[in-house]
Structure formats: C-alpha cells, structure tokens
C-alpha cells in the first residue's frame, strides 16, 4: 500500500506539467515570431491556391496594390502649398494636375473670382502641412466601387450668389408719408375720403368751418377798400399838389403804404390757410362784387357737390392732400372740433416701401450702399428686389445687430407695413462659378478635401483609384458649394459614398500603417 500511493501522486502531476510545457512552447514561438498571427490567406493557402493574395491594409490584391508597389503606375506629382489660394496642389496655378481627359485651362475670370471671394471674407483655411492631398485611394475593380455605394458627379459651372441673410421688417417710407392737419381751428363739416382710398396730391380730404377764415376774409375786404380809397386820394392830391400843403400829400401817401402793407399781411395769412388771393384780379371789381368774390375765395379747390348742404360757405377751408398716396388713417368725424396741428389723416405713398434688416454685427462690415437686396415676406412666394440705401452706425445693445435699410418697389401694394420676412444682401453674384455638390466635401482635420476620379479610370487593366484633393470653399447655395481653387470643370468628384474613401484615407494617416510586408 505504501508503494502504490507515491505512484498515484506522480501520475496526477503529469497533465499539469504537460499543459505548462505546451503554454511555454507557445510563448516561445510567439516571442520568436514577434507575436504575429498568420494571415487568413496563409492559413488557407492550400485550399485557395487559385485565389490572389490580398493586401489587407489597402483592400486590393497585393499584386495590384499601387501603394505597396509604386512601380505599377506613374508616380504621384509632388504637391506644393499655394499661398495665394490656400490649397496644396493648386489646379488654378498648375492645371496639369487636373484629372481630365483633355487638357483644361482656368479662365482669367476664375482668378478674378477667387481674388474677389478671398478679399471679401476670411475663408476657412487648409493647413499647409497636411499630408492628405495627393493620396490615392484604390479599389479592386469598378464593380467593387459600385458595391461600396460610391457615386460621382461632374464638376461644372453654375451661377452662384453669396449673400448675408437677415430678418427683415417692412415699413412705410417715411419720406413718402404725410400727417395731414387742418390749416386752422374749426368744426368738421364734411369728410370726403375713407381709409384705404388712393388719393392724388391736391385732392380735398375734408371741409372745415373756420371762424379764422371768415375773420380774415372780412378783414381783407375792409383793407382792400381802404387801400383803394387811399390810392384814389393820393391820385387826386398829386393832381393838385401845387395848391395843397405838401404835408397833406405825404400823410396820405403814408396811409396808402400802411394800407398796402396790411393788405399784404392779410393775403399772406389767407395763403397760409391754403387760400390764395390774386390782387390784380380783385382790383377792378366794384365793392359789392369785390365782397362776394372774397367770400368765395378757396371754394375753387372744393368740389361743388361737397359744399351742398353747408349753410355758411363763407368760412369754409379745405384740408388738402400734400402728396399722392393711400389714406392709412382717419381721425375725423362730422361735427368734430379740431385744432390746427392735430392729426386728421395719415397718407402714405405705398408704391415704395422700406425694408429694415437686422444684420449680425460681424457681417455689417460687408454691407455697402447700393448692394442688391432680396426679400421674401412670410407666407409669400413672390420675391422682391431692392437696394441698400442706409446703414446704421449703431449696434443694438440687446440683439447685437445693425440696422440696414433697403427700398423695395410695391406697385401691386402686396407689401404690408410692419410685416416680417427673410431678407438677403448680395455680396457677390458670380455667373460662371465652379461648383460641386455639398456632399462631395470632407474634412480630415487639416482642411477640406474632395476625392477626384483618375482621368484614365476606364482604361483596361489600369488600377482603379481616386485622388484626395485639397479645396478652398466659397459660397454655398441650393446644395452646391463654390470652389475657389482645387478642382476644374470636367473633373469627376465622388458624391455619395465618399465616407468609404475618407475612412481609408484616415486609416492610412492615423497610424494603422501598411501591414502587407512590403
């Protein structure tokens, strides 16, 4: 029994020793081979001898990988950073970099457009040290491009407008607005217009019975007769000046001058009430006709049918429209006592309106007089166009915005006072801008990129790849973005599916490196 027990204990240790020995062997092999797992293609080499060996880092067969075997294709051109346009590999300055079937040249207007855009606004910059531009992203075949969901679009020219957007409010043009008051105190006899009516300058709006008018007319009649009497006396004394004292003639002449001065004063007072007096017309009239004519002064401006039913027409004075426009308010009623200077009507020429825009203070420096303005009122589908006429020098302390005013035509009267909408101020209007879809843009942390298709993409047996291209952006509009530099018309850029290329690009620049062994 004593000899059996030690043998039993030794036998129990054998499995543990075997396991430890196996693990130690695996550890030694791992260390010896730098802990690298064999590739799946190596493990299954005997089963897939007919299949090509794949480059796991670049997703293409090893024998076709242009990143691992640069001799398979012409080398990438050396790219330099363009200080003028802010891109690495500037196709404006080096059009030979463009991936087009036929050589293409930028136009002089492309350079001018880029200069205008860069001088107008500080554009987001690309880092000169970026290593992404020029990187080639390869696919195994055209079919693999399709399966990856990659779609492309041609770089074209389209009109594009760069704008500053702002909230807007339509108001009456203050220079075409009139607050109408009665020329004198009085009692309202008739009101001839209603709110909303369009009237012309000189139209009678209302008729007032004014004691002041009656008093001035009576005084005019009296003074006119006195002046006429003094004139007759002077004429008679001058004919007999040799037989009368000179002093009497001088006194009479002084009285004539005083009467003439008073006559001028009374006519001026009536003129201030809108009642004009023609002295030459009154002079030949006899006393009875003179008094009747003076009583009817000012009646020629009032429509005859408007005076019907008014008993005392001698004291009437008209409230007259000073400009053509629409009556937007009326504060008068029949029999109301009104005072000179009180607001009776408000008239606005609504054929032109003011648009007040609230522009962010940081954009205010971009605004200049004469710039075109577009406006769309809330709930409307009809755009309006005008021009900037005034820029405030103040910044609103609450909203930090600057008031900018434009004038809008409103012949149809559809613009309403104190209505709101969206306005835009045109900074640049480019008729032939180079544009690409917004979905083509990518940001790699150092700048904006697009992926341009190789110009010889469809040649048989040629590797299928796209090239990362640095671009400088301009204005954005309707899903498209203006390219100031980076691509030229005729090139083809990736639109849908660009994230696949971007992921491969980032992988190659974030330390994943090439593990294909080349």
Coordinates of C-alpha atoms in Angstrom, one line a residue:
X1 CA 0.0 0.0 0.0
X2 CA 2.9 2.4 0.7
X3 CA 4.4 2.0 -2.7
X4 CA 1.2 2.5 -4.6
X5 CA 0.4 5.9 -3.1
X6 CA 3.6 7.7 -4.4
X7 CA 2.9 6.4 -7.9
X8 CA -0.6 7.7 -7.8
X9 CA 0.5 11.2 -6.8
X10 CA 3.1 11.3 -9.6
X11 CA 0.5 10.3 -12.2
X12 CA -1.7 13.2 -11.1
X13 CA 1.0 15.7 -11.8
X14 CA 1.6 14.6 -15.4
X15 CA -1.3 16.6 -17.0
X16 CA -0.4 19.8 -15.3
X17 CA 3.2 19.5 -16.4
X18 CA 2.1 18.8 -20.0
X19 CA -0.2 21.9 -20.1
X20 CA 2.6 24.2 -18.7
X21 CA 5.1 22.8 -21.2
X22 CA 2.7 23.5 -24.1
X23 CA 2.0 27.1 -23.0
X24 CA 5.7 27.7 -22.6
X25 CA 6.3 26.5 -26.1
X26 CA 3.6 28.7 -27.5
X27 CA 5.0 31.7 -25.6
X28 CA 8.5 31.0 -27.1
X29 CA 7.1 30.7 -30.6
X30 CA 5.1 33.9 -30.2
X31 CA 8.1 35.8 -29.0
X32 CA 10.3 34.4 -31.7
X33 CA 7.8 35.4 -34.4
X34 CA 7.0 38.8 -32.8
X35 CA 3.5 37.7 -31.8
X36 CA 2.2 37.9 -35.4
X37 CA -0.9 35.9 -36.3
X38 CA -0.7 34.3 -39.7
X39 CA -2.9 35.8 -42.4
X40 CA -6.1 34.1 -43.2
X41 CA -4.9 33.7 -46.8
X42 CA -1.7 31.9 -45.4
X43 CA -3.8 29.6 -43.3
X44 CA -5.9 28.6 -46.2
X45 CA -3.2 28.7 -48.8
X46 CA -3.6 25.0 -49.6
X47 CA -7.3 25.4 -50.1
X48 CA -7.3 28.7 -52.1
X49 CA -4.2 28.4 -54.3
X50 CA -6.2 29.8 -57.2
X51 CA -7.3 33.0 -55.3
X52 CA -5.0 36.1 -55.3
X53 CA -3.3 37.2 -52.1
X54 CA -5.0 40.3 -50.8
X55 CA -3.4 43.4 -49.3
X56 CA -5.4 43.8 -46.1
X57 CA -4.2 47.4 -45.5
X58 CA -5.5 48.7 -48.8
X59 CA -8.2 46.2 -49.7
X60 CA -6.9 45.2 -53.1
X61 CA -4.9 42.2 -54.4
X62 CA -1.2 42.5 -53.4
X63 CA 0.0 42.2 -56.9
X64 CA -2.2 45.2 -57.9
X65 CA -1.7 47.4 -54.9
X66 CA -0.2 50.7 -56.2
X67 CA 0.5 51.8 -52.6
X68 CA 2.7 48.8 -51.9
X69 CA 4.1 48.5 -55.4
X70 CA 4.5 52.1 -56.7
X71 CA 6.2 50.8 -59.9
X72 CA 2.8 49.6 -61.1
X73 CA 1.8 53.1 -62.1
X74 CA 3.2 56.5 -62.7
X75 CA 4.3 58.3 -59.6
X76 CA 2.2 61.0 -57.9
X77 CA 3.3 64.5 -58.7
X78 CA 4.9 66.5 -55.9
X79 CA 2.5 69.0 -54.5
X80 CA 3.3 72.4 -53.1
X81 CA 1.2 74.7 -51.0
X82 CA -0.3 77.7 -52.9
X83 CA -0.1 80.7 -50.6
X84 CA -2.4 82.7 -52.8
X85 CA -5.3 80.3 -52.9
X86 CA -4.7 78.3 -49.8
X87 CA -4.6 74.7 -51.2
X88 CA -2.0 72.1 -51.6
X89 CA -1.7 71.2 -55.3
X90 CA -3.5 74.3 -56.8
X91 CA -5.0 73.4 -60.1
X92 CA -5.5 77.1 -60.9
X93 CA -1.8 77.7 -60.8
X94 CA -1.0 74.1 -62.0
X95 CA -3.8 73.0 -64.3
X96 CA -1.7 70.0 -65.4
X97 CA -2.8 68.4 -62.1
X98 CA -6.4 68.3 -63.2
X99 CA -7.8 64.8 -63.9
X100 CA -9.5 65.4 -67.2
X101 CA -9.4 63.5 -70.5
X102 CA -8.3 66.6 -72.4
X103 CA -6.0 69.4 -71.0
X104 CA -8.1 72.2 -69.4
X105 CA -7.1 75.7 -68.5
X106 CA -8.7 78.0 -65.9
X107 CA -10.0 81.3 -67.3
X108 CA -8.9 84.7 -66.2
X109 CA -12.4 85.1 -64.6
X110 CA -11.6 82.2 -62.4
X111 CA -8.6 84.0 -60.9
X112 CA -10.6 87.2 -60.6
X113 CA -13.5 85.4 -58.9
X114 CA -11.1 83.7 -56.4
X115 CA -9.5 87.1 -55.7
X116 CA -12.9 88.8 -55.0
X117 CA -14.1 86.0 -52.8
X118 CA -10.9 85.8 -50.7
X119 CA -10.7 89.6 -50.4
X120 CA -14.4 89.8 -49.2
X121 CA -14.5 87.3 -46.3
X122 CA -11.9 85.4 -44.3
X123 CA -12.4 81.9 -45.6
X124 CA -11.6 78.7 -43.6
X125 CA -8.0 77.8 -44.3
X126 CA -6.3 74.5 -45.0
X127 CA -3.1 73.6 -43.2
X128 CA 0.0 73.7 -45.4
X129 CA 1.4 70.7 -43.6
X130 CA -1.5 68.4 -44.5
X131 CA -0.4 65.0 -45.9
X132 CA -3.8 64.0 -47.3
X133 CA -3.8 65.9 -50.6
X134 CA -2.5 63.7 -53.4
X135 CA -3.2 60.4 -51.6
X136 CA -4.6 57.7 -53.9
X137 CA -7.5 55.6 -52.7
X138 CA -7.6 52.4 -54.7
X139 CA -10.4 49.9 -55.4
X140 CA -10.0 46.3 -56.7
X141 CA -12.3 46.9 -59.6
X142 CA -15.1 49.0 -61.0
X143 CA -17.6 46.5 -59.5
X144 CA -16.1 47.0 -56.1
X145 CA -16.6 50.8 -56.4
X146 CA -20.3 50.2 -57.2
X147 CA -20.7 47.7 -54.4
X148 CA -19.2 50.2 -52.0
X149 CA -22.0 52.6 -52.9
X150 CA -19.7 55.2 -54.4
X151 CA -21.3 57.6 -56.9
X152 CA -19.7 60.5 -58.8
X153 CA -20.7 63.8 -60.5
X154 CA -19.0 66.1 -63.0
X155 CA -17.5 69.4 -61.9
X156 CA -19.5 72.1 -63.7
X157 CA -20.0 75.8 -63.8
X158 CA -23.2 77.4 -62.4
X159 CA -24.3 80.8 -61.3
X160 CA -23.9 81.3 -57.6
X161 CA -24.7 84.2 -55.3
X162 CA -23.0 84.9 -51.9
X163 CA -25.4 86.6 -49.5
X164 CA -25.8 87.8 -46.0
X165 CA -29.1 86.6 -44.6
X166 CA -31.0 88.7 -42.1
X167 CA -34.5 89.0 -40.6
X168 CA -36.5 91.8 -42.2
X169 CA -39.4 94.1 -41.4
X170 CA -41.3 96.1 -44.0
X171 CA -42.2 99.7 -43.0
X172 CA -43.7 102.7 -44.7
X173 CA -41.2 105.0 -46.4
X174 CA -41.0 108.0 -44.0
X175 CA -40.1 110.3 -46.9
X176 CA -43.4 109.4 -48.6
X177 CA -45.6 109.7 -45.6
X178 CA -47.6 112.7 -44.6
X179 CA -49.5 113.5 -41.4
X180 CA -52.3 115.9 -42.5
X181 CA -53.6 118.6 -40.1
X182 CA -56.3 121.3 -40.5
X183 CA -54.9 124.7 -41.6
X184 CA -56.8 126.4 -38.8
X185 CA -59.1 125.6 -35.9
X186 CA -62.7 124.8 -36.8
X187 CA -65.6 122.4 -37.0
X188 CA -65.6 119.5 -39.4
X189 CA -68.4 119.9 -42.0
X190 CA -67.6 117.0 -44.3
X191 CA -65.1 114.2 -44.7
X192 CA -64.6 113.2 -48.3
X193 CA -62.3 110.2 -48.1
X194 CA -62.1 106.8 -46.3
X195 CA -59.3 104.7 -45.0
X196 CA -57.8 102.6 -47.8
X197 CA -58.6 105.1 -50.6
X198 CA -55.9 106.1 -53.0
X199 CA -55.9 109.9 -53.5
X200 CA -53.8 112.3 -55.6
X201 CA -51.9 115.3 -54.4
X202 CA -54.2 118.3 -54.1
X203 CA -57.4 116.3 -53.5
X204 CA -59.7 117.7 -50.8
X205 CA -59.9 115.3 -47.8
X206 CA -62.3 117.3 -45.6
X207 CA -64.0 120.7 -45.2
X208 CA -63.7 122.8 -42.1
X209 CA -65.8 125.7 -40.9
X210 CA -63.2 128.1 -39.5
X211 CA -64.0 131.4 -37.8
X212 CA -60.4 132.5 -38.5
X213 CA -61.1 132.2 -42.3
X214 CA -64.2 134.3 -42.0
X215 CA -62.4 136.9 -40.0
X216 CA -59.5 137.2 -42.4
X217 CA -61.9 137.4 -45.4
X218 CA -63.8 140.3 -43.7
X219 CA -60.5 142.0 -42.9
X220 CA -59.4 141.5 -46.5
X221 CA -62.5 143.2 -47.8
X222 CA -62.1 146.1 -45.4
X223 CA -58.4 146.6 -46.0
X224 CA -58.8 146.3 -49.8
X225 CA -61.4 149.0 -49.8
X226 CA -59.2 151.2 -47.6
X227 CA -56.2 150.7 -49.8
X228 CA -58.3 151.6 -52.8
X229 CA -59.7 154.7 -51.1
X230 CA -56.2 155.9 -50.1
X231 CA -54.9 155.3 -53.6
X232 CA -57.7 157.4 -55.0
X233 CA -56.9 160.2 -52.5
X234 CA -53.2 160.2 -53.4
X235 CA -54.0 160.3 -57.1
X236 CA -56.3 163.3 -56.5
X237 CA -53.8 165.2 -54.3
X238 CA -51.0 164.6 -56.7
X239 CA -53.1 166.3 -59.4
X240 CA -53.5 169.3 -57.2
X241 CA -50.2 169.3 -55.4
X242 CA -49.4 172.9 -56.3
X243 CA -52.5 174.1 -54.4
X244 CA -52.3 171.9 -51.3
X245 CA -49.7 171.6 -48.5
X246 CA -47.0 169.0 -49.2
X247 CA -47.5 167.6 -45.7
X248 CA -51.1 166.5 -46.5
X249 CA -49.9 164.6 -49.6
X250 CA -47.2 162.9 -47.6
X251 CA -49.6 161.9 -44.9
X252 CA -51.9 160.4 -47.4
X253 CA -49.1 158.5 -49.1
X254 CA -48.1 157.1 -45.7
X255 CA -51.7 156.0 -45.1
X256 CA -51.7 154.3 -48.5
X257 CA -48.4 152.5 -47.7
X258 CA -49.8 151.3 -44.4
X259 CA -53.0 150.0 -46.0
X260 CA -50.9 148.2 -48.7
X261 CA -48.8 146.6 -46.0
X262 CA -51.8 145.4 -44.1
X263 CA -53.3 144.1 -47.3
X264 CA -50.2 142.0 -48.0
X265 CA -50.3 140.7 -44.4
X266 CA -53.9 139.6 -44.7
X267 CA -53.3 138.0 -48.1
X268 CA -50.3 136.1 -46.6
X269 CA -52.4 134.9 -43.7
X270 CA -55.0 133.5 -46.0
X271 CA -52.3 132.0 -48.1
X272 CA -51.1 130.1 -45.1
X273 CA -54.5 128.6 -44.8
X274 CA -54.3 127.5 -48.4
X275 CA -56.5 130.3 -49.8
X276 CA -54.6 132.2 -52.4
X277 CA -55.5 135.8 -53.3
X278 CA -54.8 137.5 -56.6
X279 CA -54.7 141.2 -56.0
X280 CA -54.8 142.0 -59.7
X281 CA -58.0 140.0 -60.1
X282 CA -59.7 141.9 -57.3
X283 CA -58.6 145.4 -58.1
X284 CA -61.0 146.1 -61.0
X285 CA -64.1 144.8 -59.1
X286 CA -66.7 147.1 -57.6
X287 CA -67.3 147.0 -53.9
X288 CA -70.3 144.7 -54.0
X289 CA -68.7 142.2 -56.4
X290 CA -65.4 142.5 -54.5
X291 CA -67.0 141.4 -51.2
X292 CA -68.8 138.5 -53.0
X293 CA -65.6 137.3 -54.7
X294 CA -63.6 137.5 -51.4
X295 CA -66.3 135.4 -49.7
X296 CA -65.9 132.7 -52.3
X297 CA -62.1 132.6 -52.1
X298 CA -60.8 129.0 -51.7
X299 CA -64.1 127.5 -53.0
X300 CA -62.5 126.6 -56.4
X301 CA -60.4 123.9 -54.7
X302 CA -63.5 122.3 -53.2
X303 CA -65.8 120.1 -55.3
X304 CA -69.2 121.8 -55.8
X305 CA -71.1 118.7 -54.7
X306 CA -69.1 118.6 -51.5
X307 CA -70.4 122.0 -50.4
X308 CA -74.0 121.1 -50.9
X309 CA -76.0 121.3 -47.7
X310 CA -73.5 123.6 -45.9
X311 CA -75.3 126.8 -44.9
X312 CA -72.4 129.2 -44.2
X313 CA -70.0 128.7 -47.0
X314 CA -68.0 131.9 -46.3
X315 CA -65.9 130.3 -43.5
X316 CA -65.0 127.1 -45.4
X317 CA -61.5 125.9 -45.7
X318 CA -60.3 122.6 -47.2
X319 CA -57.9 120.1 -45.8
X320 CA -55.9 119.1 -48.9
X321 CA -53.7 116.1 -49.6
X322 CA -50.0 117.2 -49.8
X323 CA -49.0 114.1 -51.8
X324 CA -50.4 111.2 -53.7
X325 CA -50.9 108.0 -51.7
X326 CA -53.2 105.8 -49.7
X327 CA -55.2 107.0 -46.7
X328 CA -54.0 104.7 -43.9
X329 CA -55.7 106.5 -41.0
X330 CA -58.5 109.0 -40.5
X331 CA -59.2 110.7 -37.2
X332 CA -62.1 113.0 -38.2
X333 CA -65.9 112.7 -37.7
X334 CA -68.7 115.1 -38.7
X335 CA -69.1 118.0 -36.3
X336 CA -65.9 117.4 -34.5
X337 CA -64.0 120.4 -33.3
X338 CA -60.4 120.2 -34.5
X339 CA -57.4 122.3 -33.7
X340 CA -54.6 123.4 -36.0
X341 CA -51.7 120.9 -35.8
X342 CA -53.9 117.9 -34.7
X343 CA -53.6 114.8 -36.8
X344 CA -56.6 114.3 -39.1
X345 CA -55.2 111.9 -41.8
X346 CA -52.1 109.9 -42.5
X347 CA -51.3 109.4 -46.2
X348 CA -48.6 107.1 -47.4
X349 CA -47.3 106.5 -51.0
X350 CA -47.1 102.8 -50.7
X351 CA -45.6 102.3 -54.2
X352 CA -42.3 102.1 -52.5
X353 CA -41.6 100.7 -49.0
X354 CA -38.7 100.5 -46.6
X355 CA -37.2 97.2 -45.6
X356 CA -35.4 97.2 -42.2
X357 CA -32.9 94.3 -42.0
X358 CA -31.2 93.3 -38.8
X359 CA -27.7 92.2 -39.8
X360 CA -25.3 90.5 -37.4
X361 CA -22.7 93.0 -36.3
X362 CA -19.8 90.8 -37.6
X363 CA -21.4 90.9 -41.1
X364 CA -22.1 94.6 -41.0
X365 CA -18.6 95.5 -42.4
X366 CA -19.5 93.5 -45.6
X367 CA -22.5 95.7 -46.4
X368 CA -22.3 98.8 -48.7
X369 CA -24.7 101.3 -50.2
X370 CA -26.2 100.2 -53.5
X371 CA -25.9 96.4 -52.9
X372 CA -28.8 94.4 -54.2
X373 CA -31.3 93.1 -51.6
X374 CA -33.7 90.2 -51.9
X375 CA -36.8 89.8 -49.6
X376 CA -39.4 87.2 -49.1
X377 CA -42.2 88.0 -46.8
X378 CA -43.7 85.3 -44.5
X379 CA -46.3 83.4 -46.3
X380 CA -45.5 84.8 -49.7
X381 CA -43.9 83.1 -52.8
X382 CA -43.2 86.4 -54.6
X383 CA -39.6 87.7 -54.0
X384 CA -38.9 91.4 -54.0
X385 CA -35.6 93.1 -55.0
X386 CA -34.2 96.4 -54.0
X387 CA -31.0 98.2 -53.0
X388 CA -29.3 99.2 -49.7
X389 CA -29.9 102.9 -49.1
X390 CA -28.8 103.3 -45.5
X391 CA -26.6 101.6 -42.9
X392 CA -26.9 102.5 -39.2
X393 CA -23.8 103.4 -37.3
X394 CA -25.3 101.9 -34.1
X395 CA -25.3 98.3 -32.8
X396 CA -28.4 97.2 -31.0
X397 CA -27.2 96.5 -27.4
X398 CA -29.8 93.7 -27.0
X399 CA -29.6 91.8 -30.3
X400 CA -26.0 92.9 -31.3
X401 CA -27.3 93.6 -34.8
X402 CA -27.0 96.6 -37.1
X403 CA -30.0 98.1 -39.0
X404 CA -29.7 98.1 -42.7
X405 CA -32.4 99.7 -44.8
X406 CA -33.4 99.0 -48.4
X407 CA -36.1 100.3 -50.6
X408 CA -38.5 97.9 -52.3
X409 CA -40.9 98.6 -55.1
X410 CA -44.5 97.9 -54.2
X411 CA -46.6 98.8 -57.2
X412 CA -49.1 96.0 -56.6
X413 CA -49.4 97.0 -52.9
X414 CA -48.8 93.5 -51.6
X415 CA -46.1 94.5 -49.1
X416 CA -47.7 95.4 -45.8
X417 CA -46.5 97.8 -43.1
X418 CA -44.9 96.0 -40.1
X419 CA -44.9 92.6 -41.8
X420 CA -41.9 90.3 -41.4
X421 CA -39.9 88.0 -43.6
X422 CA -36.4 87.0 -44.6
X423 CA -34.0 89.3 -46.4
X424 CA -30.7 88.8 -48.1
X425 CA -28.0 91.2 -49.2
X426 CA -26.0 90.2 -52.2
X427 CA -22.2 90.3 -51.7
X428 CA -21.1 88.6 -54.8
X429 CA -23.0 87.4 -57.9
X430 CA -20.9 85.0 -60.0
X431 CA -22.3 83.9 -63.3
X432 CA -19.8 81.1 -64.0
X433 CA -18.6 79.8 -60.7
X434 CA -17.0 76.3 -60.4
X435 CA -19.3 74.3 -58.2
X436 CA -19.7 70.8 -56.7
X437 CA -22.4 69.1 -54.6
X438 CA -22.0 69.8 -50.9
X439 CA -22.0 66.1 -50.2
X440 CA -18.7 65.8 -52.0
X441 CA -16.9 67.8 -49.3
X442 CA -14.9 66.1 -46.5
X443 CA -12.8 67.4 -43.6
X444 CA -9.8 65.4 -42.5
X445 CA -8.8 67.6 -39.6
X446 CA -6.4 69.7 -41.6
X447 CA -8.5 71.0 -44.4
X448 CA -11.4 70.5 -46.9
X449 CA -11.0 67.6 -49.3
X450 CA -12.8 66.1 -52.3
X451 CA -12.0 62.8 -54.0
X452 CA -11.3 63.2 -57.7
X453 CA -11.5 60.2 -60.1
X454 CA -8.4 59.2 -62.1
X455 CA -8.7 60.6 -65.6
X456 CA -7.8 57.2 -67.1
X457 CA -10.2 55.3 -64.8
X458 CA -11.9 53.3 -67.6
X459 CA -8.7 52.1 -69.3
X460 CA -8.4 48.4 -69.3
X461 CA -6.0 46.8 -66.8
X462 CA -5.4 50.2 -65.2
X463 CA -5.8 50.4 -61.4
X464 CA -9.0 52.0 -60.3
X465 CA -8.3 54.8 -57.8
X466 CA -9.4 58.2 -56.6
X467 CA -7.2 61.1 -55.6
X468 CA -7.7 63.2 -52.4
X469 CA -7.6 66.9 -53.5
X470 CA -7.4 70.0 -51.2
X471 CA -10.1 72.6 -52.0
X472 CA -10.8 76.2 -50.9
X473 CA -14.5 76.9 -50.4
X474 CA -16.6 79.9 -51.4
X475 CA -20.3 80.4 -51.2
X476 CA -22.9 77.7 -50.6
X477 CA -26.3 77.7 -52.4
X478 CA -29.0 75.2 -53.0
X479 CA -26.9 72.1 -52.1
X480 CA -23.9 73.2 -54.1
X481 CA -20.7 74.8 -52.9
X482 CA -18.4 77.1 -54.9
X483 CA -14.8 76.0 -55.3
X484 CA -12.3 78.9 -55.4
X485 CA -9.4 76.5 -56.1
X486 CA -8.9 72.8 -56.0
X487 CA -10.9 71.4 -59.0
X488 CA -11.6 72.4 -62.6
X489 CA -14.6 71.9 -64.8
X490 CA -14.5 68.5 -66.5
X491 CA -13.1 66.6 -63.4
X492 CA -15.2 64.0 -61.7
X493 CA -15.7 64.0 -57.9
X494 CA -17.1 61.5 -55.5
X495 CA -20.5 62.4 -54.1
X496 CA -22.4 59.5 -52.5
X497 CA -20.3 57.0 -50.7
X498 CA -17.4 59.4 -50.0
X499 CA -17.2 58.2 -46.4
X500 CA -15.7 54.9 -47.6
X501 CA -12.8 56.8 -49.2
X502 CA -12.5 59.1 -46.2
X503 CA -12.3 56.2 -43.8
X504 CA -9.5 54.6 -45.9
X505 CA -7.7 57.9 -46.0
X506 CA -7.9 58.4 -42.3
X507 CA -6.7 54.8 -41.7
X508 CA -3.6 55.5 -43.7
X509 CA -2.8 58.7 -41.7
X510 CA -3.8 57.6 -38.2
X511 CA -1.0 55.1 -37.6
X512 CA -2.6 51.9 -39.0
X513 CA 0.2 51.8 -41.5
X514 CA 0.8 49.1 -44.1
X515 CA 0.9 45.5 -42.8
X516 CA 1.3 43.8 -46.1
X517 CA 5.0 43.2 -45.6
X518 CA 6.3 45.5 -48.4

